[in-house]
PDB file of C-alpha atoms in Angstrom:
ATOM      1  CA  MET A 262      -2.273 -49.276  -4.374  1.00 82.00           C
ATOM      2  CA  SER A 263      -5.930 -49.358  -5.395  1.00 89.00           C
ATOM      3  CA  CYS A 264      -7.549 -47.399  -8.255  1.00 91.00           C
ATOM      4  CA  LYS A 265      -8.968 -44.986  -5.657  1.00 90.00           C
ATOM      5  CA  ASP A 266      -5.467 -44.259  -4.357  1.00 91.00           C
ATOM      6  CA  TYR A 267      -4.228 -43.613  -7.882  1.00 93.00           C
ATOM      7  CA  GLN A 268      -7.197 -41.375  -8.645  1.00 92.00           C
ATOM      8  CA  LYS A 269      -6.335 -39.193  -5.661  1.00 92.00           C
ATOM      9  CA  LEU A 270      -2.977 -38.514  -7.319  1.00 94.00           C
ATOM     10  CA  ILE A 271      -4.476 -37.425 -10.660  1.00 95.00           C
ATOM     11  CA  PRO A 272      -5.151 -33.721  -9.870  1.00 93.00           C
ATOM     12  CA  ALA A 273      -1.646 -33.360  -8.398  1.00 94.00           C
ATOM     13  CA  TYR A 274      -0.263 -35.078 -11.505  1.00 95.00           C
ATOM     14  CA  LEU A 275      -2.013 -32.530 -13.712  1.00 94.00           C
ATOM     15  CA  ASP A 276      -0.667 -29.705 -11.528  1.00 94.00           C
ATOM     16  CA  GLY A 277       2.873 -31.070 -11.885  1.00 94.00           C
ATOM     17  CA  GLU A 278       3.084 -31.614  -8.126  1.00 94.00           C
ATOM     18  CA  LEU A 279       3.980 -35.320  -7.971  1.00 93.00           C
ATOM     19  CA  SER A 280       7.437 -36.630  -7.198  1.00 91.00           C
ATOM     20  CA  GLY A 281       9.277 -38.512  -9.960  1.00 92.00           C
ATOM     21  CA  GLU A 282       8.490 -41.865  -8.373  1.00 93.00           C
ATOM     22  CA  GLN A 283       4.773 -41.105  -7.847  1.00 92.00           C
ATOM     23  CA  LYS A 284       4.511 -39.843 -11.412  1.00 93.00           C
ATOM     24  CA  GLU A 285       6.138 -42.946 -12.814  1.00 94.00           C
ATOM     25  CA  LYS A 286       3.869 -45.276 -10.821  1.00 94.00           C
ATOM     26  CA  LEU A 287       0.736 -43.381 -11.831  1.00 94.00           C
ATOM     27  CA  GLU A 288       1.674 -43.306 -15.521  1.00 94.00           C
ATOM     28  CA  GLU A 289       2.322 -47.020 -15.409  1.00 93.00           C
ATOM     29  CA  HIS A 290      -1.089 -47.612 -13.829  1.00 94.00           C
ATOM     30  CA  LEU A 291      -2.869 -45.281 -16.267  1.00 93.00           C
ATOM     31  CA  GLY A 292      -1.370 -47.252 -19.168  1.00 91.00           C
ATOM     32  CA  GLY A 293      -3.273 -50.342 -18.062  1.00 90.00           C
ATOM     33  CA  CYS A 294      -6.439 -48.979 -16.426  1.00 92.00           C
ATOM     34  CA  SER A 295      -9.139 -47.498 -18.654  1.00 93.00           C
ATOM     35  CA  HIS A 296     -11.265 -46.377 -15.689  1.00 92.00           C
ATOM     36  CA  CYS A 297      -8.461 -44.279 -14.206  1.00 93.00           C
ATOM     37  CA  SER A 298      -7.568 -42.955 -17.677  1.00 95.00           C
ATOM     38  CA  GLN A 299     -11.164 -41.744 -17.974  1.00 93.00           C
ATOM     39  CA  GLU A 300     -10.787 -40.040 -14.597  1.00 93.00           C
ATOM     40  CA  LEU A 301      -7.623 -38.366 -15.855  1.00 94.00           C
ATOM     41  CA  LEU A 302      -9.498 -37.019 -18.880  1.00 94.00           C
ATOM     42  CA  LYS A 303     -12.326 -35.646 -16.755  1.00 93.00           C
ATOM     43  CA  PHE A 304      -9.967 -33.884 -14.336  1.00 94.00           C
ATOM     44  CA  LYS A 305      -8.018 -32.548 -17.310  1.00 94.00           C
ATOM     45  CA  LYS A 306     -11.152 -31.020 -18.817  1.00 93.00           C
ATOM     46  CA  LEU A 307     -12.079 -29.466 -15.477  1.00 92.00           C
ATOM     47  CA  LYS A 308      -8.608 -27.985 -15.169  1.00 92.00           C
ATOM     48  CA  GLU A 309      -8.870 -26.514 -18.668  1.00 91.00           C
ATOM     49  CA  VAL A 310     -12.169 -24.836 -17.783  1.00 90.00           C
ATOM     50  CA  THR A 311     -11.024 -23.463 -14.447  1.00 90.00           C
ATOM     51  CA  GLU A 312      -7.797 -22.192 -15.981  1.00 89.00           C
ATOM     52  CA  GLU A 313      -9.812 -20.063 -18.388  1.00 88.00           C
ATOM     53  CA  MET A 314     -11.594 -18.380 -15.493  1.00 90.00           C
ATOM     54  CA  LYS A 315     -10.216 -15.116 -14.186  1.00 91.00           C
ATOM     55  CA  PHE A 316     -11.687 -12.455 -11.936  1.00 93.00           C
ATOM     56  CA  VAL A 317     -12.515  -9.053 -13.401  1.00 93.00           C
ATOM     57  CA  GLU A 318      -9.807  -6.538 -12.466  1.00 92.00           C
ATOM     58  CA  PRO A 319     -10.981  -3.377 -10.739  1.00 94.00           C
ATOM     59  CA  PRO A 320     -10.215  -0.131 -12.631  1.00 93.00           C
ATOM     60  CA  GLU A 321      -6.517   0.839 -12.610  1.00 93.00           C
ATOM     61  CA  GLU A 322      -7.514   3.944 -10.655  1.00 93.00           C
ATOM     62  CA  ALA A 323      -8.485   1.722  -7.705  1.00 94.00           C
ATOM     63  CA  TRP A 324      -4.912   0.378  -7.523  1.00 95.00           C
ATOM     64  CA  ARG A 325      -3.421   3.845  -7.887  1.00 94.00           C
ATOM     65  CA  ARG A 326      -5.487   5.095  -4.938  1.00 94.00           C
ATOM     66  CA  TYR A 327      -5.092   1.942  -2.906  1.00 96.00           C
ATOM     67  CA  TRP A 328      -2.118   2.948  -0.729  1.00 96.00           C
ATOM     68  CA  THR A 329      -3.620   6.391  -0.066  1.00 95.00           C
ATOM     69  CA  GLY A 330      -6.771   4.614   1.106  1.00 95.00           C
ATOM     70  CA  VAL A 331      -4.802   2.440   3.538  1.00 95.00           C
ATOM     71  CA  TYR A 332      -2.757   5.415   4.767  1.00 94.00           C
ATOM     72  CA  ASN A 333      -5.869   7.552   5.302  1.00 94.00           C
ATOM     73  CA  ARG A 334      -7.497   4.801   7.322  1.00 93.00           C
ATOM     74  CA  LEU A 335      -4.410   4.491   9.520  1.00 92.00           C
ATOM     75  CA  GLU A 336      -4.230   8.250  10.009  1.00 90.00           C
ATOM     76  CA  ARG A 337      -7.959   8.505  10.715  1.00 90.00           C
ATOM     77  CA  GLY A 338      -7.695   5.692  13.230  1.00 85.00           C
ATOM     78  CA  ILE A 339      -5.082   7.633  15.206  1.00 85.00           C
ATOM     79  CA  GLY A 340      -7.252  10.748  14.855  1.00 86.00           C
ATOM     80  CA  TRP A 341     -10.258   8.947  16.305  1.00 87.00           C
ATOM     81  CA  ILE A 342      -8.251   7.593  19.237  1.00 88.00           C
ATOM     82  CA  LEU A 343      -6.929  11.069  20.132  1.00 91.00           C
ATOM     83  CA  THR A 344     -10.372  12.647  19.665  1.00 93.00           C
ATOM     84  CA  SER A 345     -11.966  10.012  21.902  1.00 91.00           C
ATOM     85  CA  ILE A 346      -9.338  10.436  24.631  1.00 92.00           C
ATOM     86  CA  GLY A 347      -9.744  14.239  24.522  1.00 94.00           C
ATOM     87  CA  ALA A 348     -13.542  13.972  24.616  1.00 94.00           C
ATOM     88  CA  ILE A 349     -13.446  11.554  27.566  1.00 90.00           C
ATOM     89  CA  ILE A 350     -11.110  13.858  29.538  1.00 93.00           C
ATOM     90  CA  LEU A 351     -13.307  16.898  28.870  1.00 95.00           C
ATOM     91  CA  LEU A 352     -16.485  14.963  29.613  1.00 91.00           C
ATOM     92  CA  PHE A 353     -15.152  13.731  32.945  1.00 89.00           C
ATOM     93  CA  TYR A 354     -13.885  17.167  33.891  1.00 93.00           C
ATOM     94  CA  GLY A 355     -17.231  18.773  32.965  1.00 92.00           C
ATOM     95  CA  ALA A 356     -19.163  16.106  34.850  1.00 88.00           C
ATOM     96  CA  TRP A 357     -16.937  16.602  37.893  1.00 89.00           C
ATOM     97  CA  LEU A 358     -17.553  20.377  37.866  1.00 92.00           C
ATOM     98  CA  VAL A 359     -21.325  19.922  37.512  1.00 88.00           C
ATOM     99  CA  LEU A 360     -21.310  17.334  40.294  1.00 86.00           C
ATOM    100  CA  GLN A 361     -19.308  19.615  42.609  1.00 88.00           C
ATOM    101  CA  GLY A 362     -21.663  22.499  41.887  1.00 89.00           C
ATOM    102  CA  LEU A 363     -24.743  20.403  42.640  1.00 85.00           C
ATOM    103  CA  ILE A 364     -23.366  18.910  45.843  1.00 84.00           C
ATOM    104  CA  LYS A 365     -22.280  22.305  47.185  1.00 87.00           C
ATOM    105  CA  ASP A 366     -25.661  23.843  46.318  1.00 87.00           C
ATOM    106  CA  PRO A 367     -27.339  24.575  49.699  1.00 87.00           C
ATOM    107  CA  HIS A 368     -30.806  24.790  48.127  1.00 87.00           C
ATOM    108  CA  LEU A 369     -30.744  21.229  46.852  1.00 86.00           C
ATOM    109  CA  ALA A 370     -32.384  18.569  49.004  1.00 89.00           C
ATOM    110  CA  LEU A 371     -30.128  15.880  50.533  1.00 89.00           C
ATOM    111  CA  MET A 372     -32.038  13.071  48.796  1.00 90.00           C
ATOM    112  CA  VAL A 373     -31.458  14.671  45.408  1.00 89.00           C
ATOM    113  CA  LYS A 374     -27.729  14.986  46.175  1.00 88.00           C
ATOM    114  CA  ILE A 375     -27.583  11.322  47.190  1.00 91.00           C
ATOM    115  CA  GLY A 376     -29.514  10.360  44.047  1.00 91.00           C
ATOM    116  CA  ILE A 377     -27.074  12.269  41.828  1.00 89.00           C
ATOM    117  CA  LEU A 378     -24.066  10.660  43.511  1.00 89.00           C
ATOM    118  CA  VAL A 379     -25.530   7.152  43.135  1.00 92.00           C
ATOM    119  CA  LEU A 380     -26.388   7.883  39.497  1.00 92.00           C
ATOM    120  CA  ALA A 381     -22.842   9.119  38.807  1.00 89.00           C
ATOM    121  CA  GLY A 382     -21.392   6.046  40.536  1.00 91.00           C
ATOM    122  CA  GLY A 383     -23.586   3.757  38.430  1.00 94.00           C
ATOM    123  CA  LEU A 384     -22.571   5.473  35.209  1.00 91.00           C
ATOM    124  CA  ILE A 385     -18.865   5.182  36.085  1.00 89.00           C
ATOM    125  CA  ILE A 386     -19.245   1.443  36.824  1.00 93.00           C
ATOM    126  CA  LEU A 387     -21.104   0.900  33.528  1.00 94.00           C
ATOM    127  CA  LEU A 388     -18.450   2.811  31.587  1.00 89.00           C
ATOM    128  CA  ILE A 389     -15.582   0.867  33.170  1.00 90.00           C
ATOM    129  CA  SER A 390     -17.401  -2.405  32.502  1.00 92.00           C
ATOM    130  CA  VAL A 391     -17.922  -1.576  28.818  1.00 91.00           C
ATOM    131  CA  ILE A 392     -14.279  -0.473  28.358  1.00 86.00           C
ATOM    132  CA  ARG A 393     -13.015  -3.617  30.128  1.00 86.00           C
ATOM    133  CA  GLU A 394     -15.204  -5.830  27.929  1.00 86.00           C
ATOM    134  CA  LYS A 395     -13.940  -4.120  24.769  1.00 79.00           C
ATOM    135  CA  VAL A 396     -10.305  -4.474  25.851  1.00 79.00           C
ATOM    136  CA  PHE A 397     -10.860  -8.118  26.809  1.00 76.00           C
ATOM    137  CA  THR A 398     -12.539  -8.905  23.462  1.00 71.00           C
ATOM    138  CA  TYR A 399      -9.731  -7.183  21.574  1.00 63.00           C
ATOM    139  CA  LYS A 400      -7.007  -9.073  23.433  1.00 62.00           C
ATOM    140  CA  LYS A 401      -8.558 -12.526  23.627  1.00 58.00           C
ATOM    141  CA  GLU A 402     -10.750 -13.015  20.600  1.00 52.00           C
ATOM    142  CA  ARG A 403      -8.894 -11.426  17.745  1.00 48.00           C
ATOM    143  CA  TYR A 404      -8.170 -13.887  14.933  1.00 47.00           C
ATOM    144  CA  LYS A 405      -9.663 -16.725  17.006  1.00 47.00           C
ATOM    145  CA  GLU A 406     -12.540 -17.311  14.636  1.00 43.00           C
ATOM    146  CA  VAL A 407     -10.306 -18.284  11.760  1.00 44.00           C
ATOM    147  CA  VAL A 408     -11.439 -21.570  10.285  1.00 41.00           C
ATOM    148  CA  ARG A 409      -8.575 -23.524   8.826  1.00 36.00           C
TER     149      ARG A 409
ATOM    150  CA  MET B 213      17.290  -7.174  -4.930  1.00 56.00           C
ATOM    151  CA  PRO B 214      13.963  -6.203  -3.308  1.00 62.00           C
ATOM    152  CA  ASP B 215      13.602  -6.695   0.444  1.00 72.00           C
ATOM    153  CA  ASP B 216      11.727  -9.794   1.528  1.00 91.00           C
ATOM    154  CA  ASP B 217       8.385  -9.431   3.310  1.00 91.00           C
ATOM    155  CA  GLU B 218       9.741 -10.102   6.769  1.00 91.00           C
ATOM    156  CA  LYS B 219      12.464  -7.473   6.376  1.00 92.00           C
ATOM    157  CA  LEU B 220       9.857  -4.957   5.247  1.00 93.00           C
ATOM    158  CA  MET B 221       7.726  -5.809   8.270  1.00 93.00           C
ATOM    159  CA  LEU B 222      10.686  -5.211  10.577  1.00 92.00           C
ATOM    160  CA  LYS B 223      11.283  -1.841   8.949  1.00 93.00           C
ATOM    161  CA  ALA B 224       7.577  -0.984   9.210  1.00 94.00           C
ATOM    162  CA  LYS B 225       7.700  -2.014  12.862  1.00 92.00           C
ATOM    163  CA  ASP B 226      10.314   0.703  13.340  1.00 92.00           C
ATOM    164  CA  GLY B 227       7.949   3.233  11.771  1.00 90.00           C
ATOM    165  CA  ASP B 228       9.216   3.086   8.169  1.00 93.00           C
ATOM    166  CA  MET B 229       5.995   3.830   6.243  1.00 94.00           C
ATOM    167  CA  ALA B 230       7.761   3.544   2.881  1.00 95.00           C
ATOM    168  CA  ALA B 231       8.545  -0.104   3.699  1.00 95.00           C
ATOM    169  CA  PHE B 232       4.932  -0.710   4.639  1.00 95.00           C
ATOM    170  CA  GLU B 233       3.811   0.914   1.397  1.00 96.00           C
ATOM    171  CA  ILE B 234       5.970  -1.530  -0.599  1.00 96.00           C
ATOM    172  CA  LEU B 235       4.391  -4.428   1.285  1.00 95.00           C
ATOM    173  CA  VAL B 236       0.873  -3.109   0.685  1.00 96.00           C
ATOM    174  CA  LYS B 237       1.516  -2.661  -3.015  1.00 96.00           C
ATOM    175  CA  ARG B 238       3.055  -6.121  -3.231  1.00 96.00           C
ATOM    176  CA  TYR B 239       0.005  -7.851  -1.743  1.00 95.00           C
ATOM    177  CA  MET B 240      -2.938  -5.575  -2.560  1.00 96.00           C
ATOM    178  CA  ARG B 241      -4.053  -7.517  -5.630  1.00 95.00           C
ATOM    179  CA  ARG B 242      -3.745 -10.886  -3.955  1.00 94.00           C
ATOM    180  CA  ALA B 243      -5.660  -9.636  -0.901  1.00 95.00           C
ATOM    181  CA  TYR B 244      -8.407  -8.174  -3.057  1.00 96.00           C
ATOM    182  CA  PHE B 245      -8.910 -11.310  -5.140  1.00 95.00           C
ATOM    183  CA  ILE B 246      -8.909 -13.641  -2.136  1.00 94.00           C
ATOM    184  CA  ILE B 247     -11.668 -11.636  -0.499  1.00 94.00           C
ATOM    185  CA  LEU B 248     -13.528 -11.443  -3.787  1.00 94.00           C
ATOM    186  CA  GLY B 249     -13.471 -15.231  -3.927  1.00 92.00           C
ATOM    187  CA  PHE B 250     -15.161 -15.366  -0.517  1.00 91.00           C
ATOM    188  CA  THR B 251     -17.626 -12.480  -0.843  1.00 91.00           C
ATOM    189  CA  GLY B 252     -18.261 -12.071  -4.582  1.00 91.00           C
ATOM    190  CA  ASP B 253     -18.551  -8.360  -3.858  1.00 92.00           C
ATOM    191  CA  PRO B 254     -15.929  -6.119  -5.568  1.00 94.00           C
ATOM    192  CA  GLU B 255     -16.659  -3.032  -3.493  1.00 94.00           C
ATOM    193  CA  ALA B 256     -16.550  -4.861  -0.161  1.00 93.00           C
ATOM    194  CA  SER B 257     -13.389  -6.666  -1.280  1.00 95.00           C
ATOM    195  CA  LEU B 258     -11.564  -3.424  -1.933  1.00 95.00           C
ATOM    196  CA  ASP B 259     -12.731  -2.055   1.380  1.00 95.00           C
ATOM    197  CA  LEU B 260     -11.963  -5.154   3.444  1.00 96.00           C
ATOM    198  CA  SER B 261      -8.562  -5.692   1.861  1.00 97.00           C
ATOM    199  CA  GLN B 262      -7.567  -2.154   2.863  1.00 96.00           C
ATOM    200  CA  ASP B 263      -8.894  -2.805   6.373  1.00 95.00           C
ATOM    201  CA  ALA B 264      -6.748  -5.935   6.478  1.00 96.00           C
ATOM    202  CA  PHE B 265      -3.597  -3.883   5.876  1.00 96.00           C
ATOM    203  CA  VAL B 266      -4.688  -1.456   8.599  1.00 95.00           C
ATOM    204  CA  SER B 267      -5.067  -4.452  10.939  1.00 94.00           C
ATOM    205  CA  VAL B 268      -1.598  -5.642   9.931  1.00 95.00           C
ATOM    206  CA  PHE B 269      -0.105  -2.292  10.836  1.00 94.00           C
ATOM    207  CA  ARG B 270      -1.951  -2.142  14.149  1.00 91.00           C
ATOM    208  CA  SER B 271      -0.826  -5.658  15.060  1.00 91.00           C
ATOM    209  CA  ILE B 272       2.704  -5.175  13.783  1.00 91.00           C
ATOM    210  CA  LYS B 273       4.237  -5.447  17.260  1.00 89.00           C
ATOM    211  CA  ARG B 274       2.865  -8.982  17.495  1.00 87.00           C
ATOM    212  CA  PHE B 275       4.469 -10.091  14.252  1.00 87.00           C
ATOM    213  CA  ASN B 276       7.231 -12.627  14.752  1.00 86.00           C
ATOM    214  CA  PRO B 277       9.816 -12.237  11.945  1.00 81.00           C
ATOM    215  CA  GLN B 278      10.837 -15.877  12.386  1.00 85.00           C
ATOM    216  CA  TYR B 279       7.605 -16.792  10.620  1.00 86.00           C
ATOM    217  CA  ARG B 280       6.599 -15.888   7.089  1.00 88.00           C
ATOM    218  CA  PHE B 281       4.512 -12.779   6.567  1.00 91.00           C
ATOM    219  CA  TYR B 282       1.982 -14.103   4.085  1.00 91.00           C
ATOM    220  CA  PRO B 283       0.381 -16.920   6.147  1.00 91.00           C
ATOM    221  CA  TRP B 284       0.014 -14.452   9.045  1.00 92.00           C
ATOM    222  CA  PHE B 285      -1.513 -11.889   6.734  1.00 94.00           C
ATOM    223  CA  TYR B 286      -3.806 -14.513   5.230  1.00 94.00           C
ATOM    224  CA  LYS B 287      -5.235 -15.303   8.680  1.00 92.00           C
ATOM    225  CA  ILE B 288      -6.028 -11.625   9.202  1.00 93.00           C
ATOM    226  CA  LEU B 289      -7.616 -11.403   5.740  1.00 93.00           C
ATOM    227  CA  LYS B 290      -9.704 -14.482   6.277  1.00 93.00           C
ATOM    228  CA  ASN B 291     -10.810 -13.445   9.740  1.00 92.00           C
ATOM    229  CA  LEU B 292     -11.945 -10.029   8.547  1.00 93.00           C
ATOM    230  CA  THR B 293     -13.759 -11.574   5.598  1.00 93.00           C
ATOM    231  CA  LEU B 294     -15.552 -14.191   7.690  1.00 92.00           C
ATOM    232  CA  ASN B 295     -16.594 -11.519  10.186  1.00 92.00           C
ATOM    233  CA  HIS B 296     -17.925  -9.429   7.319  1.00 92.00           C
ATOM    234  CA  ILE B 297     -19.903 -12.363   5.908  1.00 89.00           C
ATOM    235  CA  ARG B 298     -21.340 -13.180   9.349  1.00 88.00           C
ATOM    236  CA  LYS B 299     -22.281  -9.551   9.902  1.00 88.00           C
ATOM    237  CA  ARG B 300     -23.978  -9.357   6.515  1.00 85.00           C
ATOM    238  CA  ARG B 301     -25.882 -12.553   7.254  1.00 82.00           C
ATOM    239  CA  ARG B 302     -26.982 -11.292  10.698  1.00 82.00           C
ATOM    240  CA  GLU B 303     -28.184  -8.015   9.192  1.00 81.00           C
ATOM    241  CA  ALA B 304     -30.123  -9.847   6.500  1.00 76.00           C
ATOM    242  CA  GLU B 305     -31.670 -12.168   9.087  1.00 76.00           C
ATOM    243  CA  ALA B 306     -32.639  -9.180  11.209  1.00 78.00           C
ATOM    244  CA  CYS B 307     -34.490  -7.813   8.169  1.00 75.00           C
ATOM    245  CA  GLY B 308     -36.380 -11.062   7.918  1.00 70.00           C
ATOM    246  CA  PHE B 309     -34.659 -12.890   5.093  1.00 65.00           C
ATOM    247  CA  ILE B 310     -31.655 -15.162   4.681  1.00 59.00           C
ATOM    248  CA  PRO B 311     -29.353 -14.198   1.828  1.00 57.00           C
ATOM    249  CA  ASP B 312     -28.807 -17.207  -0.388  1.00 54.00           C
ATOM    250  CA  ASN B 313     -28.013 -15.473  -3.639  1.00 56.00           C
ATOM    251  CA  THR B 314     -24.790 -13.673  -2.868  1.00 72.00           C
ATOM    252  CA  TYR B 315     -23.539 -15.459  -5.995  1.00 81.00           C
ATOM    253  CA  ASN B 316     -22.371 -12.767  -8.385  1.00 86.00           C
ATOM    254  CA  PRO B 317     -21.489 -13.945 -11.915  1.00 87.00           C
ATOM    255  CA  GLU B 318     -20.219 -10.508 -12.880  1.00 88.00           C
ATOM    256  CA  VAL B 319     -16.949 -10.974 -11.012  1.00 90.00           C
ATOM    257  CA  ILE B 320     -15.789 -13.357 -13.764  1.00 91.00           C
ATOM    258  CA  LYS B 321     -13.962 -11.986 -16.782  1.00 90.00           C
ATOM    259  CA  GLU B 322     -15.249 -12.646 -20.326  1.00 88.00           C
ATOM    260  CA  ARG B 323     -18.355 -14.436 -19.143  1.00 88.00           C
ATOM    261  CA  ASP B 324     -20.235 -17.085 -21.047  1.00 89.00           C
ATOM    262  CA  GLU B 325     -22.811 -19.682 -20.075  1.00 90.00           C
ATOM    263  CA  ARG B 326     -20.208 -22.284 -19.182  1.00 90.00           C
ATOM    264  CA  LYS B 327     -18.105 -19.967 -17.041  1.00 90.00           C
ATOM    265  CA  ASP B 328     -21.239 -18.792 -15.223  1.00 91.00           C
ATOM    266  CA  ALA B 329     -22.189 -22.393 -14.495  1.00 92.00           C
ATOM    267  CA  VAL B 330     -18.700 -23.276 -13.234  1.00 92.00           C
ATOM    268  CA  TRP B 331     -18.478 -20.169 -11.053  1.00 93.00           C
ATOM    269  CA  LYS B 332     -21.919 -20.930  -9.624  1.00 93.00           C
ATOM    270  CA  ALA B 333     -20.768 -24.472  -8.860  1.00 94.00           C
ATOM    271  CA  ILE B 334     -17.617 -23.132  -7.165  1.00 93.00           C
ATOM    272  CA  TRP B 335     -19.800 -20.741  -5.195  1.00 92.00           C
ATOM    273  CA  GLU B 336     -22.006 -23.594  -4.014  1.00 92.00           C
ATOM    274  CA  LEU B 337     -19.079 -25.606  -2.644  1.00 93.00           C
ATOM    275  CA  GLU B 338     -18.475 -25.687   1.098  1.00 91.00           C
ATOM    276  CA  PRO B 339     -16.406 -22.645   2.190  1.00 88.00           C
ATOM    277  CA  GLY B 340     -13.296 -24.800   2.824  1.00 91.00           C
ATOM    278  CA  GLU B 341     -13.591 -26.399  -0.614  1.00 94.00           C
ATOM    279  CA  ARG B 342     -14.111 -23.039  -2.309  1.00 92.00           C
ATOM    280  CA  GLU B 343     -11.126 -21.657  -0.422  1.00 93.00           C
ATOM    281  CA  ILE B 344      -8.734 -24.298  -1.708  1.00 94.00           C
ATOM    282  CA  ILE B 345     -10.068 -24.029  -5.277  1.00 94.00           C
ATOM    283  CA  ILE B 346      -9.548 -20.271  -5.186  1.00 91.00           C
ATOM    284  CA  LEU B 347      -6.031 -20.559  -3.792  1.00 93.00           C
ATOM    285  CA  LYS B 348      -5.089 -23.053  -6.483  1.00 93.00           C
ATOM    286  CA  HIS B 349      -6.978 -21.850  -9.540  1.00 89.00           C
ATOM    287  CA  PHE B 350      -7.393 -18.139  -9.016  1.00 88.00           C
ATOM    288  CA  GLN B 351      -4.228 -17.428  -7.036  1.00 88.00           C
ATOM    289  CA  ASN B 352      -2.108 -19.961  -8.848  1.00 88.00           C
ATOM    290  CA  LEU B 353      -0.312 -21.019  -5.681  1.00 92.00           C
ATOM    291  CA  THR B 354       1.808 -24.144  -5.559  1.00 94.00           C
ATOM    292  CA  TYR B 355       0.853 -26.926  -3.133  1.00 95.00           C
ATOM    293  CA  LYS B 356       3.762 -25.886  -0.922  1.00 94.00           C
ATOM    294  CA  ASP B 357       2.512 -22.291  -0.828  1.00 92.00           C
ATOM    295  CA  ILE B 358      -1.033 -23.418  -0.067  1.00 94.00           C
ATOM    296  CA  ALA B 359       0.250 -25.659   2.744  1.00 95.00           C
ATOM    297  CA  GLN B 360       2.158 -22.731   4.246  1.00 91.00           C
ATOM    298  CA  THR B 361      -0.773 -20.368   3.819  1.00 91.00           C
ATOM    299  CA  LEU B 362      -3.251 -22.725   5.454  1.00 92.00           C
ATOM    300  CA  ASP B 363      -0.687 -24.052   7.902  1.00 89.00           C
ATOM    301  CA  CYS B 364      -1.380 -27.691   7.064  1.00 92.00           C
ATOM    302  CA  PRO B 365       0.667 -30.611   5.657  1.00 94.00           C
ATOM    303  CA  LEU B 366       1.228 -31.025   1.915  1.00 93.00           C
ATOM    304  CA  GLY B 367      -0.754 -34.284   1.951  1.00 92.00           C
ATOM    305  CA  THR B 368      -3.790 -32.473   3.359  1.00 94.00           C
ATOM    306  CA  VAL B 369      -3.602 -29.914   0.543  1.00 95.00           C
ATOM    307  CA  MET B 370      -3.457 -32.701  -2.010  1.00 94.00           C
ATOM    308  CA  SER B 371      -6.397 -34.532  -0.501  1.00 93.00           C
ATOM    309  CA  ARG B 372      -8.531 -31.380   0.046  1.00 95.00           C
ATOM    310  CA  LEU B 373      -7.931 -30.339  -3.547  1.00 94.00           C
ATOM    311  CA  TYR B 374      -8.821 -33.792  -4.812  1.00 95.00           C
ATOM    312  CA  TYR B 375     -12.175 -33.881  -2.997  1.00 95.00           C
ATOM    313  CA  ALA B 376     -13.024 -30.263  -3.834  1.00 95.00           C
ATOM    314  CA  ARG B 377     -12.279 -30.797  -7.524  1.00 95.00           C
ATOM    315  CA  LYS B 378     -14.141 -34.100  -7.599  1.00 94.00           C
ATOM    316  CA  LYS B 379     -17.214 -32.421  -6.144  1.00 96.00           C
ATOM    317  CA  LEU B 380     -16.855 -29.513  -8.531  1.00 95.00           C
ATOM    318  CA  ARG B 381     -16.449 -31.879 -11.460  1.00 94.00           C
ATOM    319  CA  GLU B 382     -19.664 -33.670 -10.549  1.00 93.00           C
ATOM    320  CA  LYS B 383     -21.520 -30.363 -10.396  1.00 93.00           C
ATOM    321  CA  VAL B 384     -20.344 -29.191 -13.812  1.00 93.00           C
ATOM    322  CA  GLU B 385     -20.191 -32.539 -15.608  1.00 89.00           C
ATOM    323  CA  ARG B 386     -22.472 -31.435 -18.441  1.00 87.00           C
ATOM    324  CA  TRP B 387     -20.221 -28.483 -19.248  1.00 83.00           C
ATOM    325  CA  LEU B 388     -17.062 -30.524 -19.612  1.00 80.00           C
TER     326      LEU B 388
END
């Protein structure tokens, strides 16, 4: 093994993650190699510094309210889904009634009736396309962007 | 003896909210600090970590109890965090500037000049390097745990940690 190979083992040695055999070999090498011993010292100092570093804890209140926050989000999510479904049903029903009324109106010109029907058809196609895209994105792309 | 994570997930899958609450309380701190390590933003970290648990619950049917909960959860956490960072970057770009100073020294406890310099150096590492430093130094995970979390071999953990620490050491040499 070269010095470079031994140096790669130094951080794991300091973390206590080497096997007995690896540890023994490295210690033997360190005993006779001043360059690698220097490396050991440098990594040791770095470890000491990073071990002193801790993140600031949020206020205890944040932890006490944490579960309620998660629960509320879950509940609200269900609420939004039901609200959206209800709104879509009512919207479609209302649109259908308005459309029926307009088409049956004898005073309305034929071209206007055709225009309204084409417009309604276009809107339905757009809506279906958007919903399909959302469903597709949800099914296919979730968690795909994770970089290992 | 407390239930293990996978058992709690199975119970939560059957609608047991108390089991899910135990799981949330078990991992809330870890989730928060991991996101904090990526974003440097305490408020966003609290928010995103809660969103991650909501995502867990919504994807609970897809959870396979043959696998460990934490690596699966970590993927969700990381994905949400990366999406958040991308979104923030896009918004900043749309406003005409690129955010390069998301570095926030105030997230570190009992600050001094040296700790600020080391945290800045950690912040300037490549995301993958910062990730492994955070898992090891701020989460105190063993190599085996890191390997399971990142779904990679033990040797890869050892080598990634070596290069990340070497780079970090070079950046903070004068403070050592």
